[in-house]
Tab-separated table of C-alpha atoms in Angstrom:
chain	number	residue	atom	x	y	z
A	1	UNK	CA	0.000	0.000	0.000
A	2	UNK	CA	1.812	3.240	-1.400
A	3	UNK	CA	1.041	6.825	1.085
A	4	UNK	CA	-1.287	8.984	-0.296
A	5	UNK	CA	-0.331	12.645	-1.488
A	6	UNK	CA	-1.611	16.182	0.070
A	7	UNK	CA	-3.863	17.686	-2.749
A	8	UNK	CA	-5.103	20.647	-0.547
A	9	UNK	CA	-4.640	21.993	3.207
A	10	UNK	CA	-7.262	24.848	4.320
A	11	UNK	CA	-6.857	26.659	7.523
A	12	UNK	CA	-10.551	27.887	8.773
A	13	UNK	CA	-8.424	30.750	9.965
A	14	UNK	CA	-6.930	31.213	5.951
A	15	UNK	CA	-10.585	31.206	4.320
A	16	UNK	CA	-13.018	33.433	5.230
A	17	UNK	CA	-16.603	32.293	5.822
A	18	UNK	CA	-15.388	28.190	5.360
A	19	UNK	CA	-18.385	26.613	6.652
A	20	UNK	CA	-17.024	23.973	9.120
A	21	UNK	CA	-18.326	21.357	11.979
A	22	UNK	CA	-17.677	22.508	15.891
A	23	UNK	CA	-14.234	21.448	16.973
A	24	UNK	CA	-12.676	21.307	13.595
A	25	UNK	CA	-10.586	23.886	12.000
A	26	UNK	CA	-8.803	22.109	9.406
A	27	UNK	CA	-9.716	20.303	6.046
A	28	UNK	CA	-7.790	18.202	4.561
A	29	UNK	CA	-7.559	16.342	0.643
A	30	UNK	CA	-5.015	13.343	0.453
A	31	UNK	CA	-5.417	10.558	-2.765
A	32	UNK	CA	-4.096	7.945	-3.989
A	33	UNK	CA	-1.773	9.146	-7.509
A	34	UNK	CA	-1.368	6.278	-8.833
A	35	UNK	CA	-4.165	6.767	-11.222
A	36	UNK	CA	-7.630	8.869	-11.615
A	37	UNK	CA	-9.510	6.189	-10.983
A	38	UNK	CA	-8.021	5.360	-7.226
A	39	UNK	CA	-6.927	9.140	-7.140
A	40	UNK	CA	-10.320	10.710	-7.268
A	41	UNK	CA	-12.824	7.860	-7.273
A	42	UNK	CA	-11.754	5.013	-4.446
A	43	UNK	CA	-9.427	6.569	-2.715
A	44	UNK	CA	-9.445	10.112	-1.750
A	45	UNK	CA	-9.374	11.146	1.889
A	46	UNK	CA	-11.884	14.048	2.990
A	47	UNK	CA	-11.694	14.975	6.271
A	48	UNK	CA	-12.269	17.481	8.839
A	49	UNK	CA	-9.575	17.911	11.770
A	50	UNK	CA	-9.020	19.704	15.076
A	51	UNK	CA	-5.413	21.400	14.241
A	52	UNK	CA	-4.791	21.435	18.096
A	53	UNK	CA	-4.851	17.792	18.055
A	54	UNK	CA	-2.314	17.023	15.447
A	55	UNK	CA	0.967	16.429	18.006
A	56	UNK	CA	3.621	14.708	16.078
A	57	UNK	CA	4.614	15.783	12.548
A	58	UNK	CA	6.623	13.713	9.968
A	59	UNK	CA	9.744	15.341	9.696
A	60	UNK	CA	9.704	14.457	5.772
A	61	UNK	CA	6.831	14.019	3.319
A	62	UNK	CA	6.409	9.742	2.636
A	63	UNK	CA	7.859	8.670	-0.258
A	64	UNK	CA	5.852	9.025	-3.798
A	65	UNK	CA	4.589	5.288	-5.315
A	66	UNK	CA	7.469	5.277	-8.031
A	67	UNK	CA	4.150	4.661	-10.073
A	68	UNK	CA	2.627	7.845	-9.361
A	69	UNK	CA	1.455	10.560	-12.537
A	70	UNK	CA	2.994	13.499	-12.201
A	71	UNK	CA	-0.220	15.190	-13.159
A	72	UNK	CA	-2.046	14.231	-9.337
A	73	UNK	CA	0.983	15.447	-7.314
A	74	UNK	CA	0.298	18.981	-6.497
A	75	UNK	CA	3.254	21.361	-6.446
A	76	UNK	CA	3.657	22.881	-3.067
A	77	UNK	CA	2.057	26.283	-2.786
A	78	UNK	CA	0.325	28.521	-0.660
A	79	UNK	CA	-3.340	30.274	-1.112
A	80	UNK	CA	-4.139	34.085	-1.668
A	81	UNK	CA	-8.073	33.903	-0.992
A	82	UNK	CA	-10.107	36.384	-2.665
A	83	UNK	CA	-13.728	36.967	-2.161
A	84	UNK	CA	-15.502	37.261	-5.304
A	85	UNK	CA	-19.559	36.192	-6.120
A	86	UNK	CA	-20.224	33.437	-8.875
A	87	UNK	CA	-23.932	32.353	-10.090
A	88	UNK	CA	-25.236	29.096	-11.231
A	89	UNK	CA	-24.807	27.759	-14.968
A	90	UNK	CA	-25.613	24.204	-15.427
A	91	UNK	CA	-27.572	24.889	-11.803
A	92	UNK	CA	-29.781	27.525	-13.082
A	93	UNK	CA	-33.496	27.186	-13.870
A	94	UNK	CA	-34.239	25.333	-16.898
A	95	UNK	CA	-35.634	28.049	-18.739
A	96	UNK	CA	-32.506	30.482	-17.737
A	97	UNK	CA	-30.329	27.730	-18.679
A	98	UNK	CA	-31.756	27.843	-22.525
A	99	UNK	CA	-30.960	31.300	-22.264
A	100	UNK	CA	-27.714	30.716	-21.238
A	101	UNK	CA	-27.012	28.160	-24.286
A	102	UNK	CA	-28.335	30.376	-27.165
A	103	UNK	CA	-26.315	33.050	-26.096
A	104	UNK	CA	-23.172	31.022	-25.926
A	105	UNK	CA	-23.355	28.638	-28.794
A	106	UNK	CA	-20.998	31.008	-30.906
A	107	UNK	CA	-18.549	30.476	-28.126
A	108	UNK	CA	-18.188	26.758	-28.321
A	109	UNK	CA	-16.332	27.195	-30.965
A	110	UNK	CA	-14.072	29.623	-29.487
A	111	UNK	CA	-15.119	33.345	-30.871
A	112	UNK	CA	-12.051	35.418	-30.423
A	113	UNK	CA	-14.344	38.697	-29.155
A	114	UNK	CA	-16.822	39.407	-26.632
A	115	UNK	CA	-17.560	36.939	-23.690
A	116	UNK	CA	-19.698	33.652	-22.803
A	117	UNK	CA	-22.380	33.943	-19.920
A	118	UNK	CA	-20.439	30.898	-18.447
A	119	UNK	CA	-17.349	32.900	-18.655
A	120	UNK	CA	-19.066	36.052	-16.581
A	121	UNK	CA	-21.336	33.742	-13.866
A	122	UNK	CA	-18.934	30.664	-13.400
A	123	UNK	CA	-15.653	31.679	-11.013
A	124	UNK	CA	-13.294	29.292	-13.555
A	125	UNK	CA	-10.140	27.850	-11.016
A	126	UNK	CA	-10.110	26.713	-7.491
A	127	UNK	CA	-12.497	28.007	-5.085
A	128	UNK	CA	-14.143	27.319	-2.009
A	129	UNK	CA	-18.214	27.726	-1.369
A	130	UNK	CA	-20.148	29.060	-4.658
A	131	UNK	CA	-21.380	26.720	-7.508
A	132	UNK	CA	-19.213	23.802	-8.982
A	133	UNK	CA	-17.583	24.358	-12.111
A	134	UNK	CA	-18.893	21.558	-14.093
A	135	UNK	CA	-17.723	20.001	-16.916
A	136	UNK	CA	-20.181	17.062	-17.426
A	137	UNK	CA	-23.721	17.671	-16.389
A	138	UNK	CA	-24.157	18.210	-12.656
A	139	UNK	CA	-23.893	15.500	-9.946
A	140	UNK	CA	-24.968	16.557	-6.792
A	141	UNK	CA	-24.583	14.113	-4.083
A	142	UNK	CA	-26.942	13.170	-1.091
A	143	UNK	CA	-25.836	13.259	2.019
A	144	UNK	CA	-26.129	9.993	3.880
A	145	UNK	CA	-27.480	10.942	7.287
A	146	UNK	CA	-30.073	13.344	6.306
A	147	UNK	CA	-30.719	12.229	2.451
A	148	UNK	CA	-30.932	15.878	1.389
A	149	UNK	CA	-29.188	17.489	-1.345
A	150	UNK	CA	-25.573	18.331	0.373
A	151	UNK	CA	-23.645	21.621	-0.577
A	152	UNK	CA	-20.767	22.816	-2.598
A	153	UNK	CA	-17.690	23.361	-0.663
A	154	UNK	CA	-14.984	23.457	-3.195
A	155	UNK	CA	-13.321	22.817	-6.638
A	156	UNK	CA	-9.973	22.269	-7.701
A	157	UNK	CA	-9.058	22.644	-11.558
A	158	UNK	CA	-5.781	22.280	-13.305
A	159	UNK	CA	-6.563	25.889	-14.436
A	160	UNK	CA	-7.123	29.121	-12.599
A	161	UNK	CA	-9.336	30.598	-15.535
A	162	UNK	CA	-8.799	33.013	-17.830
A	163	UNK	CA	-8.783	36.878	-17.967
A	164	UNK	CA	-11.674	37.641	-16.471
A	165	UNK	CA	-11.110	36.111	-13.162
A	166	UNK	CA	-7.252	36.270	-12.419
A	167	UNK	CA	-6.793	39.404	-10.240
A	168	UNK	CA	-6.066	42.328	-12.696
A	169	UNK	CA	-2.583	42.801	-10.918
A	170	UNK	CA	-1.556	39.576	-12.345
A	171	UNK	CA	-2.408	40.070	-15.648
A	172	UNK	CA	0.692	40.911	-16.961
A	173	UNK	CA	2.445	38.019	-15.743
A	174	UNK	CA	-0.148	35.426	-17.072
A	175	UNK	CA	0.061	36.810	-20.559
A	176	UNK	CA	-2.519	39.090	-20.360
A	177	UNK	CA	-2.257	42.909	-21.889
A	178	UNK	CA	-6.053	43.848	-21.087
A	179	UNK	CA	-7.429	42.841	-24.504
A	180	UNK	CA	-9.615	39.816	-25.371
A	181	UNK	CA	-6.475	38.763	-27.079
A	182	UNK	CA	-3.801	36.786	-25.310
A	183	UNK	CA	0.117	38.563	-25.641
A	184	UNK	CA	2.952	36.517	-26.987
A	185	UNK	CA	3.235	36.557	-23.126
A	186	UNK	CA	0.977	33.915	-22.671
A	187	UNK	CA	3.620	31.249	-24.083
A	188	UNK	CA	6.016	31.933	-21.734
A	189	UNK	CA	6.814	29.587	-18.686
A	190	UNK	CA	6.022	31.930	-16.208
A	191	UNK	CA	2.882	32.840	-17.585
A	192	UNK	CA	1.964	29.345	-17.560
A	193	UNK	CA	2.626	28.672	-13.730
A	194	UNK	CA	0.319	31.450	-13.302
A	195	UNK	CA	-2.207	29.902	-15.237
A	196	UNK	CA	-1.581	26.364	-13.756
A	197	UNK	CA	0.122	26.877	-10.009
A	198	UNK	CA	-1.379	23.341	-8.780
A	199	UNK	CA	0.619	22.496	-12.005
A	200	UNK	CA	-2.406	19.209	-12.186
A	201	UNK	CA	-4.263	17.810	-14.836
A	202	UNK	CA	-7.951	16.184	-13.577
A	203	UNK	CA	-9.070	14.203	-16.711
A	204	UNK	CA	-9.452	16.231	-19.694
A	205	UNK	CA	-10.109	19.684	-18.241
A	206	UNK	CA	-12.289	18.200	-15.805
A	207	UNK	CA	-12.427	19.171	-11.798
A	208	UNK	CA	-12.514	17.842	-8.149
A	209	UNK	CA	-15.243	18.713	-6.317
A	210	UNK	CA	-16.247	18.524	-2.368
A	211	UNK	CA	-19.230	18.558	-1.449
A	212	UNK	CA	-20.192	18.744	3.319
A	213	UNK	CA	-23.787	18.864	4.549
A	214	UNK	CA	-24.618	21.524	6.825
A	215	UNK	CA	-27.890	20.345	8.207
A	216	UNK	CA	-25.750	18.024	10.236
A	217	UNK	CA	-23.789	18.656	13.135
A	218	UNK	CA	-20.278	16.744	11.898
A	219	UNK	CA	-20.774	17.856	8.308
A	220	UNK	CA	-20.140	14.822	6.775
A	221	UNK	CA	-18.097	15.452	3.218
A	222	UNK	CA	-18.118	14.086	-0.305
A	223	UNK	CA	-16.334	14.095	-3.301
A	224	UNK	CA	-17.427	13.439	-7.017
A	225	UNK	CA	-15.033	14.074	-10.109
A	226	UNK	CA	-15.396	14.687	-13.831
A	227	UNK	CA	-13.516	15.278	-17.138
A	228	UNK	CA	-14.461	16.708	-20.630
């Protein structure tokens, strides 16, 4: 049996407004990289934890399964939270949703001028609370104490979006000159890691999602993943 990796570490403290059970102040992602299927599927380990409790600390990280894609090993960074609003897409009302679709059909094939509704109401990168960034239609899981519908409590994508939701002081170094265009910019490596600081790959283009129910005291969790 190979250790699992760290995918993502959240502080209650770090992220304001995390919705989280009494006694716990710390969330915690580990899976399995071996492959998607054990990574996000069978294996990945959700949990809420009281930081106060954890007393002894490895002194080095466990060894990586000499097996393990490169693409589910995140690269270590920190987190820069930013409070911004996002709406429903897939989520909305049916009739909304049509809307939503006859505007952007030009888009699906990648119009180099003006912008999507699912570019403007979807918060495209990793982010806690809001709506899930879906790439196949919407799974919503049930919570198994309670059987009701449990919330979104956050996404992690490969990508951080595009221009319209990296922080305007950052445009510059993700290849960005304040155009629809993209700048010769956007081909350099820096500009990339800007892009893509988990440096991950979930599928094709796809996401990890966690979902916690907050009808219940311990706010269970669950996790559901998809790909294009």
């Amino acid at each position: 049996m190979s250790a699992l990796t760290p995918a993502l570490q959240l502080y209650v403290r770090d992220v304001p407004g995390l919705p989280h059970p009494e006694g716990a102040d710390l969330l915690q992602i580990l899976w399995c990289p071996v492959d998607e299927e054990h990574a996000f599927m069978e294996q990945p380990a959700v949990r809420w934890r009281d930081a106060a409790s954890v007393t002894e600390r490895l002194v080095a990280a466990p060894a990586v399964h000499p097996q393990a894609w490169a693409e589910l090993i995140a690269q270590p960074c920190t987190i820069d939270p930013e409070v911004v609003t996002d709406y429903p897409y897939e989520d909305a009302p049916s009739e909304l949703l049509e809307c939503f679709l006859e505007h952007d059909e030009p888009f699906v094939e990648e119009v180099a001028v003006g912008w999507s509704m699912r570019d403007l109401l979807i918060v495209l990168g990793c982010k806690v609370g809001g709506y899930p960034t879906w790439t196949q239609p919407p799974e919503w899981p049930t919570c198994p104490s309670c059987r009701l519908r449990m919330d979104h409590l956050l996404t992690l994508l490969g990508d951080e979006g595009g221009r319209n939701w990296i922080p305007l002081e950052e445009w510059s170094a993700a290849g960005y000159d304040g155009g629809v265009e993209e700048t010769e910019a956007a081909l350099t490596e820096a500009a990339s890691a800007n892009r893509h600081p988990l440096d991950m790959t979930f599928g094709d283009n796809g996401g990890f999602y966690v979902f916690s129910c907050a009808t219940c005291p311990d706010m269970p969790l669950s996790s559901w993943f998809d790909c294009g």
